[in-house]
Short mmCIF file of C-alpha atoms in Angstrom, two decimals:
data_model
loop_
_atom_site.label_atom_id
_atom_site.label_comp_id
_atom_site.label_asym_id
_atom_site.label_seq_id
_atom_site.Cartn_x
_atom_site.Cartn_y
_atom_site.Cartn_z
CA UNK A 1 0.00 0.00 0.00
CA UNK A 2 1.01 3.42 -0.26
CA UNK A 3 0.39 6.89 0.62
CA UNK A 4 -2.39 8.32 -1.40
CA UNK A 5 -4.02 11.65 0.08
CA UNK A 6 -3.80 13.86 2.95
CA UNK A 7 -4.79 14.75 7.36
CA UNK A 8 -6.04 18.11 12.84
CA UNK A 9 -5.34 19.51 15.21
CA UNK A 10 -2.57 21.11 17.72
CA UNK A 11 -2.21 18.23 20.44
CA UNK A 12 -2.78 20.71 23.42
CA UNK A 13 -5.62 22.08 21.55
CA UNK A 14 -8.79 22.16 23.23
CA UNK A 15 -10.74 20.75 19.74
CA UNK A 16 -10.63 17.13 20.03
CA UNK A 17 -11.59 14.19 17.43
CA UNK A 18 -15.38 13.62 18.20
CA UNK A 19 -16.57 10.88 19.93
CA UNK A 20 -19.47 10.25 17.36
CA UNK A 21 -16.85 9.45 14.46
CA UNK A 22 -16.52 6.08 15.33
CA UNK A 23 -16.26 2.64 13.87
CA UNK A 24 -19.84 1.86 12.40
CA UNK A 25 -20.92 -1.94 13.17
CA UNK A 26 -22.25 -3.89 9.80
CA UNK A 27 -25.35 -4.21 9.39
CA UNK A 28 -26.98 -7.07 9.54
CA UNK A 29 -29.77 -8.43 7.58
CA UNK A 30 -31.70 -12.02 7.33
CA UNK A 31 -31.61 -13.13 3.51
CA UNK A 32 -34.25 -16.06 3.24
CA UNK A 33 -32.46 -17.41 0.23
CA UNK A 34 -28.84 -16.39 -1.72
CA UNK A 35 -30.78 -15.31 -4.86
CA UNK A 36 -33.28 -13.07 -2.81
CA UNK A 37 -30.97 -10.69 -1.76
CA UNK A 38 -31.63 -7.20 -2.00
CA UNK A 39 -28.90 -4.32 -2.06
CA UNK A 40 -30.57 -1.17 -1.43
CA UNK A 41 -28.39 2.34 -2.39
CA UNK A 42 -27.10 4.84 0.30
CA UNK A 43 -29.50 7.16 1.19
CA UNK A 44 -32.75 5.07 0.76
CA UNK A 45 -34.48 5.97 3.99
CA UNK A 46 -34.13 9.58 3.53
CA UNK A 47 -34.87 9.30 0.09
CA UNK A 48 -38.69 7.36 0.93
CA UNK A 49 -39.15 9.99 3.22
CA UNK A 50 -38.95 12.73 0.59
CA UNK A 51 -40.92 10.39 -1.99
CA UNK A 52 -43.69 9.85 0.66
CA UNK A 53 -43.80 13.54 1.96
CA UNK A 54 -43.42 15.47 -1.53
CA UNK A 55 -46.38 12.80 -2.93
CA UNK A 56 -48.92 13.37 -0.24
CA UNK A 57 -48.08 17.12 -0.85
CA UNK A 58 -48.87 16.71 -4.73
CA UNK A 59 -51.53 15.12 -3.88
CA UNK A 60 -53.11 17.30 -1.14
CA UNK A 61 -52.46 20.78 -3.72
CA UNK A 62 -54.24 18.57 -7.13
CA UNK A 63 -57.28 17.60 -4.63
CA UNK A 64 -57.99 21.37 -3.27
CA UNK A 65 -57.37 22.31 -7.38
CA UNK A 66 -60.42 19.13 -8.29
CA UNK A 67 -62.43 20.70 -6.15
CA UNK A 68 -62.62 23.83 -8.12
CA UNK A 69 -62.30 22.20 -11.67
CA UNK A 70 -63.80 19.12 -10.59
CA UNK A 71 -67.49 19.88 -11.43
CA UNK A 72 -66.44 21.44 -14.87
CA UNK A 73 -64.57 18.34 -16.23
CA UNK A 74 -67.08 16.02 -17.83
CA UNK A 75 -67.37 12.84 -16.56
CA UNK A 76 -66.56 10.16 -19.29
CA UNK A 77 -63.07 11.93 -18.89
CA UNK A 78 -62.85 12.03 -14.97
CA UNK A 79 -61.02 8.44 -14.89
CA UNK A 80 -58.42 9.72 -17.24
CA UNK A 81 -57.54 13.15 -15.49
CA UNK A 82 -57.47 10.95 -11.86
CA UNK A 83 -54.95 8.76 -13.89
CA UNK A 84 -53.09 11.38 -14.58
CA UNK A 85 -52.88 13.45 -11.79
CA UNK A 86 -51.84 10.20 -9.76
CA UNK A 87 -49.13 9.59 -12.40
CA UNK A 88 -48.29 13.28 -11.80
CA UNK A 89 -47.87 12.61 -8.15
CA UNK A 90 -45.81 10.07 -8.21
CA UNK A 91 -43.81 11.26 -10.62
CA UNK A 92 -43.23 14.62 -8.91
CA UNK A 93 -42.31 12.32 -5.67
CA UNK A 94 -39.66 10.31 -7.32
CA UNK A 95 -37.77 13.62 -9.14
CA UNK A 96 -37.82 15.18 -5.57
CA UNK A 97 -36.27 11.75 -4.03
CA UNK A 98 -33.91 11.35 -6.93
CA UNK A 99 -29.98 10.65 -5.41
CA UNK A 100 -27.98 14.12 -5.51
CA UNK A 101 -24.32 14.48 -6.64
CA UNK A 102 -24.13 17.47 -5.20
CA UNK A 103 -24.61 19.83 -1.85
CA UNK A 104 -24.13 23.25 -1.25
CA UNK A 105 -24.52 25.22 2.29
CA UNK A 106 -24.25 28.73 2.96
CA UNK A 107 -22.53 29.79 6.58
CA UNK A 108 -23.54 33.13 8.39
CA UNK A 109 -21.21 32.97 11.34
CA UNK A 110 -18.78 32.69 9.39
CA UNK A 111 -19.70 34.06 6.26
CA UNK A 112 -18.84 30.70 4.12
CA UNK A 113 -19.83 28.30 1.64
CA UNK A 114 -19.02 24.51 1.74
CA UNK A 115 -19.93 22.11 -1.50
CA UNK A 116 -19.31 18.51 -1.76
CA UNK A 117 -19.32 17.06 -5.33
CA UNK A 118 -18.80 14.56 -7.65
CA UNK A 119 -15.90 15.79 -10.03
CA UNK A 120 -12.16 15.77 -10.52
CA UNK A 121 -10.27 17.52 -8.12
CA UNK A 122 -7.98 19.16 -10.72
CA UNK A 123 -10.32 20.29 -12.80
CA UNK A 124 -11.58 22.95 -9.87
CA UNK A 125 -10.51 26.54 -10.73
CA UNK A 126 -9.11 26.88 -6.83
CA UNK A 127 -6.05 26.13 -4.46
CA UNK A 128 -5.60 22.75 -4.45
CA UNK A 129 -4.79 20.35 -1.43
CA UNK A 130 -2.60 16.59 -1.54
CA UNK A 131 -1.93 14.19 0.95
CA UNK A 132 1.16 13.18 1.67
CA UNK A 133 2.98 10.66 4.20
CA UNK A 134 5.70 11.95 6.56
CA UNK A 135 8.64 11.40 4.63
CA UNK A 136 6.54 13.49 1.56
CA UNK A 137 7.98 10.43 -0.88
CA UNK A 138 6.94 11.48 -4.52
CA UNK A 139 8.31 8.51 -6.24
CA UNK A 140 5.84 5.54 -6.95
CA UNK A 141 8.60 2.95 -7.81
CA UNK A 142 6.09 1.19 -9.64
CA UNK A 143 3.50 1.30 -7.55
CA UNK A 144 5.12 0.41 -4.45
CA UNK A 145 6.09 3.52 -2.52
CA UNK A 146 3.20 5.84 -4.20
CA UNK A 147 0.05 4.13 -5.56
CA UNK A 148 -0.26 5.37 -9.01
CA UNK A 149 -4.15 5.90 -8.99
CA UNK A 150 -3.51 8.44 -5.56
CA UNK A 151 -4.50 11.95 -5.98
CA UNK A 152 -0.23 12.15 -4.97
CA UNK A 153 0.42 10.18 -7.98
CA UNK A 154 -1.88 12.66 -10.51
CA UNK A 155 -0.10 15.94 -9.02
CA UNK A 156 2.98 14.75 -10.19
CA UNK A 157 1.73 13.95 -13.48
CA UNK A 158 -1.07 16.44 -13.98
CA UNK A 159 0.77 19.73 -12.36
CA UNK A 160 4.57 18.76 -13.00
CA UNK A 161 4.50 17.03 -16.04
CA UNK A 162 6.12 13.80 -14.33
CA UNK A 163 9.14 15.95 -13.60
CA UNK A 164 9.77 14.45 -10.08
CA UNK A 165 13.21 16.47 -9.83
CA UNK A 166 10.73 19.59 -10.12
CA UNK A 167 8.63 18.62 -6.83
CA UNK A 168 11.08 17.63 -4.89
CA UNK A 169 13.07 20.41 -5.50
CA UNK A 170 9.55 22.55 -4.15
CA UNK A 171 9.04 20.02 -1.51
CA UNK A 172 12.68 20.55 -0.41
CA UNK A 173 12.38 24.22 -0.30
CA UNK A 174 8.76 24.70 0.92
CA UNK A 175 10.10 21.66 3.94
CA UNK A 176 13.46 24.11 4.69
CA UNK A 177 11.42 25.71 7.99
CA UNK A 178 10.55 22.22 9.01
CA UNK A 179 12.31 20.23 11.23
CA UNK A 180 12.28 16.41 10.95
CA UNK A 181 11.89 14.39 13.96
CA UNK A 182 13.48 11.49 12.71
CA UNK A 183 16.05 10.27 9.76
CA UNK A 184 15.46 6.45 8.46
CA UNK A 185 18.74 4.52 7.15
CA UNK A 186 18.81 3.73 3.72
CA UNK A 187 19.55 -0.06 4.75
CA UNK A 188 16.13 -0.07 6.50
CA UNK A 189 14.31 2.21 4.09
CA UNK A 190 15.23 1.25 0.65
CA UNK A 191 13.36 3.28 -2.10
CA UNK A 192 12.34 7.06 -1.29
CA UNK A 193 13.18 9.81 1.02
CA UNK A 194 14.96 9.31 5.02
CA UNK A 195 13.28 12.00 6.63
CA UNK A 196 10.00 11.78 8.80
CA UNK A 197 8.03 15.03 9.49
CA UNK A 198 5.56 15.38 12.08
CA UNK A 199 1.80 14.44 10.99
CA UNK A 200 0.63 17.40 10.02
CA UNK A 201 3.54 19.30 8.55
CA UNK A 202 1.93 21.07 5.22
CA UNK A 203 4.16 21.81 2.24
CA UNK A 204 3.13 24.85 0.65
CA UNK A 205 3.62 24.60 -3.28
CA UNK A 206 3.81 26.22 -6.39
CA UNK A 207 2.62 29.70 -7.56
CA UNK A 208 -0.58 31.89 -6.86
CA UNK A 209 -3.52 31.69 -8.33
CA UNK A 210 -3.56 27.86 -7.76
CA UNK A 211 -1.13 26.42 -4.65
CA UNK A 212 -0.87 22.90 -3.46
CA UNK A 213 -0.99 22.53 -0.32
CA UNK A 214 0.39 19.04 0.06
CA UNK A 215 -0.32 17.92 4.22
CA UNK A 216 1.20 14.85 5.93
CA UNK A 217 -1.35 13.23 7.89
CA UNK A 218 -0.05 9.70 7.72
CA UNK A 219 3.28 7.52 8.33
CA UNK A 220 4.43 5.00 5.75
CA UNK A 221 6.45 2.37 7.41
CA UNK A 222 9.70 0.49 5.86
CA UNK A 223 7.50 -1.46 4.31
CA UNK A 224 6.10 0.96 2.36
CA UNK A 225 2.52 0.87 4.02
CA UNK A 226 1.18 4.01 5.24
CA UNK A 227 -0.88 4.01 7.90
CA UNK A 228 -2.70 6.65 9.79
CA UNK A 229 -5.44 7.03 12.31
CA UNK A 230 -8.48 9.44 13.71
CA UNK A 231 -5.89 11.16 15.96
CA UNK A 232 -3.45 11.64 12.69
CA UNK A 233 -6.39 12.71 10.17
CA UNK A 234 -7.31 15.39 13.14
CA UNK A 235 -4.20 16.47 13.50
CA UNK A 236 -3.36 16.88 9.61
CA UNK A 237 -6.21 18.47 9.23
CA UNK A 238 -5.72 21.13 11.85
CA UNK A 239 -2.26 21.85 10.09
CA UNK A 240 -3.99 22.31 6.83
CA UNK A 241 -6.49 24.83 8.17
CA UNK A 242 -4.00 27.03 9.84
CA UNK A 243 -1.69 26.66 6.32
CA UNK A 244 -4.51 27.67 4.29
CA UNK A 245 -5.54 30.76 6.82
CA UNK A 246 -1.82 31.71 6.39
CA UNK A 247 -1.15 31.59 2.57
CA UNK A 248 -5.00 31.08 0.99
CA UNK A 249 -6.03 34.43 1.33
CA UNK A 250 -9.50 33.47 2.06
CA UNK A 251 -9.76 32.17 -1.82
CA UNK A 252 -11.48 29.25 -2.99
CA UNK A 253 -9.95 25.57 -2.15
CA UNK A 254 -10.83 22.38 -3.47
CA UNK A 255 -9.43 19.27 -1.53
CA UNK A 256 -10.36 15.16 -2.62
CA UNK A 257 -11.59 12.50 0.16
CA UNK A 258 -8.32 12.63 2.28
CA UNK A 259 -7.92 8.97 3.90
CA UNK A 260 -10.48 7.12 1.84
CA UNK A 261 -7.39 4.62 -0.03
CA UNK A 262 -5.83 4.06 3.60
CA UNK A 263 -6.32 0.32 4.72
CA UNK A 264 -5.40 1.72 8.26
CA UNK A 265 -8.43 4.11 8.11
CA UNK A 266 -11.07 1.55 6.56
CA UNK A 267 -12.81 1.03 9.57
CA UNK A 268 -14.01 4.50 8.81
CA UNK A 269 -16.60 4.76 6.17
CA UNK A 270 -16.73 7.21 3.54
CA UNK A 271 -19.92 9.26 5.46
CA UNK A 272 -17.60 9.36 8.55
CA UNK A 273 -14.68 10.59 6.80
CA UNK A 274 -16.43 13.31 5.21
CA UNK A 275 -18.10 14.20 8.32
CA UNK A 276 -14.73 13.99 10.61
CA UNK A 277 -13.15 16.92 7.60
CA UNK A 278 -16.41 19.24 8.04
CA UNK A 279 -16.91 19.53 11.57
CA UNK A 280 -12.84 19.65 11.69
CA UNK A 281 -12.90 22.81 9.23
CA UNK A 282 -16.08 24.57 10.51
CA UNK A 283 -14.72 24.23 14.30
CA UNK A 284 -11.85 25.72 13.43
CA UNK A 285 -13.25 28.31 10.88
CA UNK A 286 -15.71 29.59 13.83
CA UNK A 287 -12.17 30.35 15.49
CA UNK A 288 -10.65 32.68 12.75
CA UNK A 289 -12.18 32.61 8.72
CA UNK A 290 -10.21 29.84 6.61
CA UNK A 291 -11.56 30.42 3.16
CA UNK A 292 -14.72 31.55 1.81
CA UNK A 293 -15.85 28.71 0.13
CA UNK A 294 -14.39 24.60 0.20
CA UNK A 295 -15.28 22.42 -2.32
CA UNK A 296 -14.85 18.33 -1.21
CA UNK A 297 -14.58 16.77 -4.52
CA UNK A 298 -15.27 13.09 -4.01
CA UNK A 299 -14.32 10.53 -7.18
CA UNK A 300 -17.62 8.95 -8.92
CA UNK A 301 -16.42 5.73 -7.51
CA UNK A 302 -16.96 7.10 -4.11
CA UNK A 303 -20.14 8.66 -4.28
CA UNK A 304 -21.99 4.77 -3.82
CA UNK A 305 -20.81 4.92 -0.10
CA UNK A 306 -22.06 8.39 0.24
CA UNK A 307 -25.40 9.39 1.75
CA UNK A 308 -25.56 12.54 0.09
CA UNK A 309 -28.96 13.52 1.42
CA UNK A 310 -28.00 12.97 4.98
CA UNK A 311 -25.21 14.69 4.13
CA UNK A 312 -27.29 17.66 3.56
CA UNK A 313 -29.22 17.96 6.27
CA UNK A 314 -25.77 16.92 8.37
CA UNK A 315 -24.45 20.50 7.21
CA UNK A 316 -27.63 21.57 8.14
CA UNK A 317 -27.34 21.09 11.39
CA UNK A 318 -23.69 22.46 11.74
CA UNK A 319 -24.66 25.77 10.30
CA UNK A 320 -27.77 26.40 12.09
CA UNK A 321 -28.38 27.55 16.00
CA UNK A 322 -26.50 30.61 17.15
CA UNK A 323 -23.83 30.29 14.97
CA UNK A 324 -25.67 30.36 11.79
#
């Protein structure tokens, strides 16, 4: 495995990880026969709820409208228009319970937008952010240091041409404040770099109107498997906000699914991942303005373990009450 994408906060700081990201148990359901079984999409409970409630209110605003135009419509033709006004119901019930790829909320306190979309990351016209692991390796060595599919892997490509003498050479410079808290021998490690950053180091690269802001928020072991964990996402992810407040200028950032390609992290679902990154960017954007708006741009691929309508009314909830 390798590193793929990025992740808090400040270990004294008084934000901690939530205790509701945790570990969801499967689910468990009695199949009565191998060929009976019945996969339901993300989102379905939500989604009959809005089918149910957006039909009866069809329904309730056709009935007051027959009871004007009922008397007038003659009645060889009544069984037709009921028909159609039931097919009109139903049909308005399953556009307004169709699956979203996308959703958009609007912040007062602070003044903010957050989207998360379907879409490819690079193709967003905003700063852009990349996970890295602590040593900030940029080499894939065929897949075995860097996974070539990782959003890592496409910078190099996509933004530097595959000139890995080119990032490293911005990686070096943009690393020269840091200080590395340990140095790995070349016996033990190998294939890419010797130094280990802390978690949450950030890498500030390239030129304005579009920087990367590549963030370590996991360790890759001599064995070239990166790990990381809820403490390490939290703590990347506080080092990213406080990089962006620094050098983002408020300006628009797009950032991909950080953590959804670590092994280490699957215990987390996608839903919980995405959830752990908002409440981690609007706690600390309630404590000094990040950027004005952050787009999450999740793959296509990812969107089936996404609940994108609970999703919605989960950013709901974190922009209303007194902070709204």
């Amino acid at each position: 495995m390798s590193s793929g994408d990025s992740g808090g906060l400040d270990p004294m700081s008084p934000i901690r990880p939530p205790d509701a990201i945790r570990p969801r148990p499967p689910r468990r359901h009695l199949h009565p026969h191998p060929r009976l079984r019945l996969r339901l999409p993300r989102g379905t409970r939500r989604a009959r709820q809005v089918f149910v409630r957006d039909t009866m209110v069809a329904f309730g605003g056709l009935s007051a409208v027959s009871q004007v135009v009922g008397p007038f419509v003659p009645y060889g033709a009544s069984g037709a228009v009921v028909g159609l006004s039931v097919g009109a119901c139903l049909g308005w019930g399953l556009l307004r319970s169709r699956p979203a790829a996308r959703v958009r909320q609007v912040f007062r306190r602070p003044d903010m937008t957050v989207v998360v979309e379907t879409g490819d990351v690079f193709d967003q016209p905003a700063h852009l952010v990349v996970g890295f692991c602590d040593t900030f390796d940029t080499l894939s060595a065929g897949g075995r240091v860097i996974n070539g599919d990782s959003v890592q892997a496409q910078l190099l490509d996509r933004r530097y041409g595959g000139d890995a003498d080119r990032l490293d050479a911005e990686l070096g410079a943009a690393l020269a404040s840091a200080r590395p808290v340990a140095r790995e021998e070349r016996a033990d490690k190998p294939l890419g770099k010797l130094d280990r950053y802390p978690v949450g180091t950030v890498a500030v690269l390239g030129a304005r109107p579009r920087l990367v802001f590549g963030v370590a928020y996991s360790r890759i072991g001599n064995d070239y498997v990166a790990s990381s964990g809820v403490e390490d996402l939290w703590r990347g992810l506080g080092g990213l906000w406080d990089a962006l407040r620094a050098h983002a200028q408020l300006e628009r950032v797009a950032m991909p699914l950080v953590g959804s390609g670590l092994a280490r992290l699957g215990h987390l679902d996608r839903d919980s991942l995405l959830r752990l990154i908002l409440m981690s960017f609007v706690a600390r954007s309630r404590e000094s303005a990040i950027c004005r708006e952050l787009h999450l741009v999740v793959r296509p691929e990812e969107l089936e373990g996404i609940d994108m309508r609970e999703l919605a009314a989960f950013l709901d909830a974190l922009a209303s009450g007194p902070e709204r």
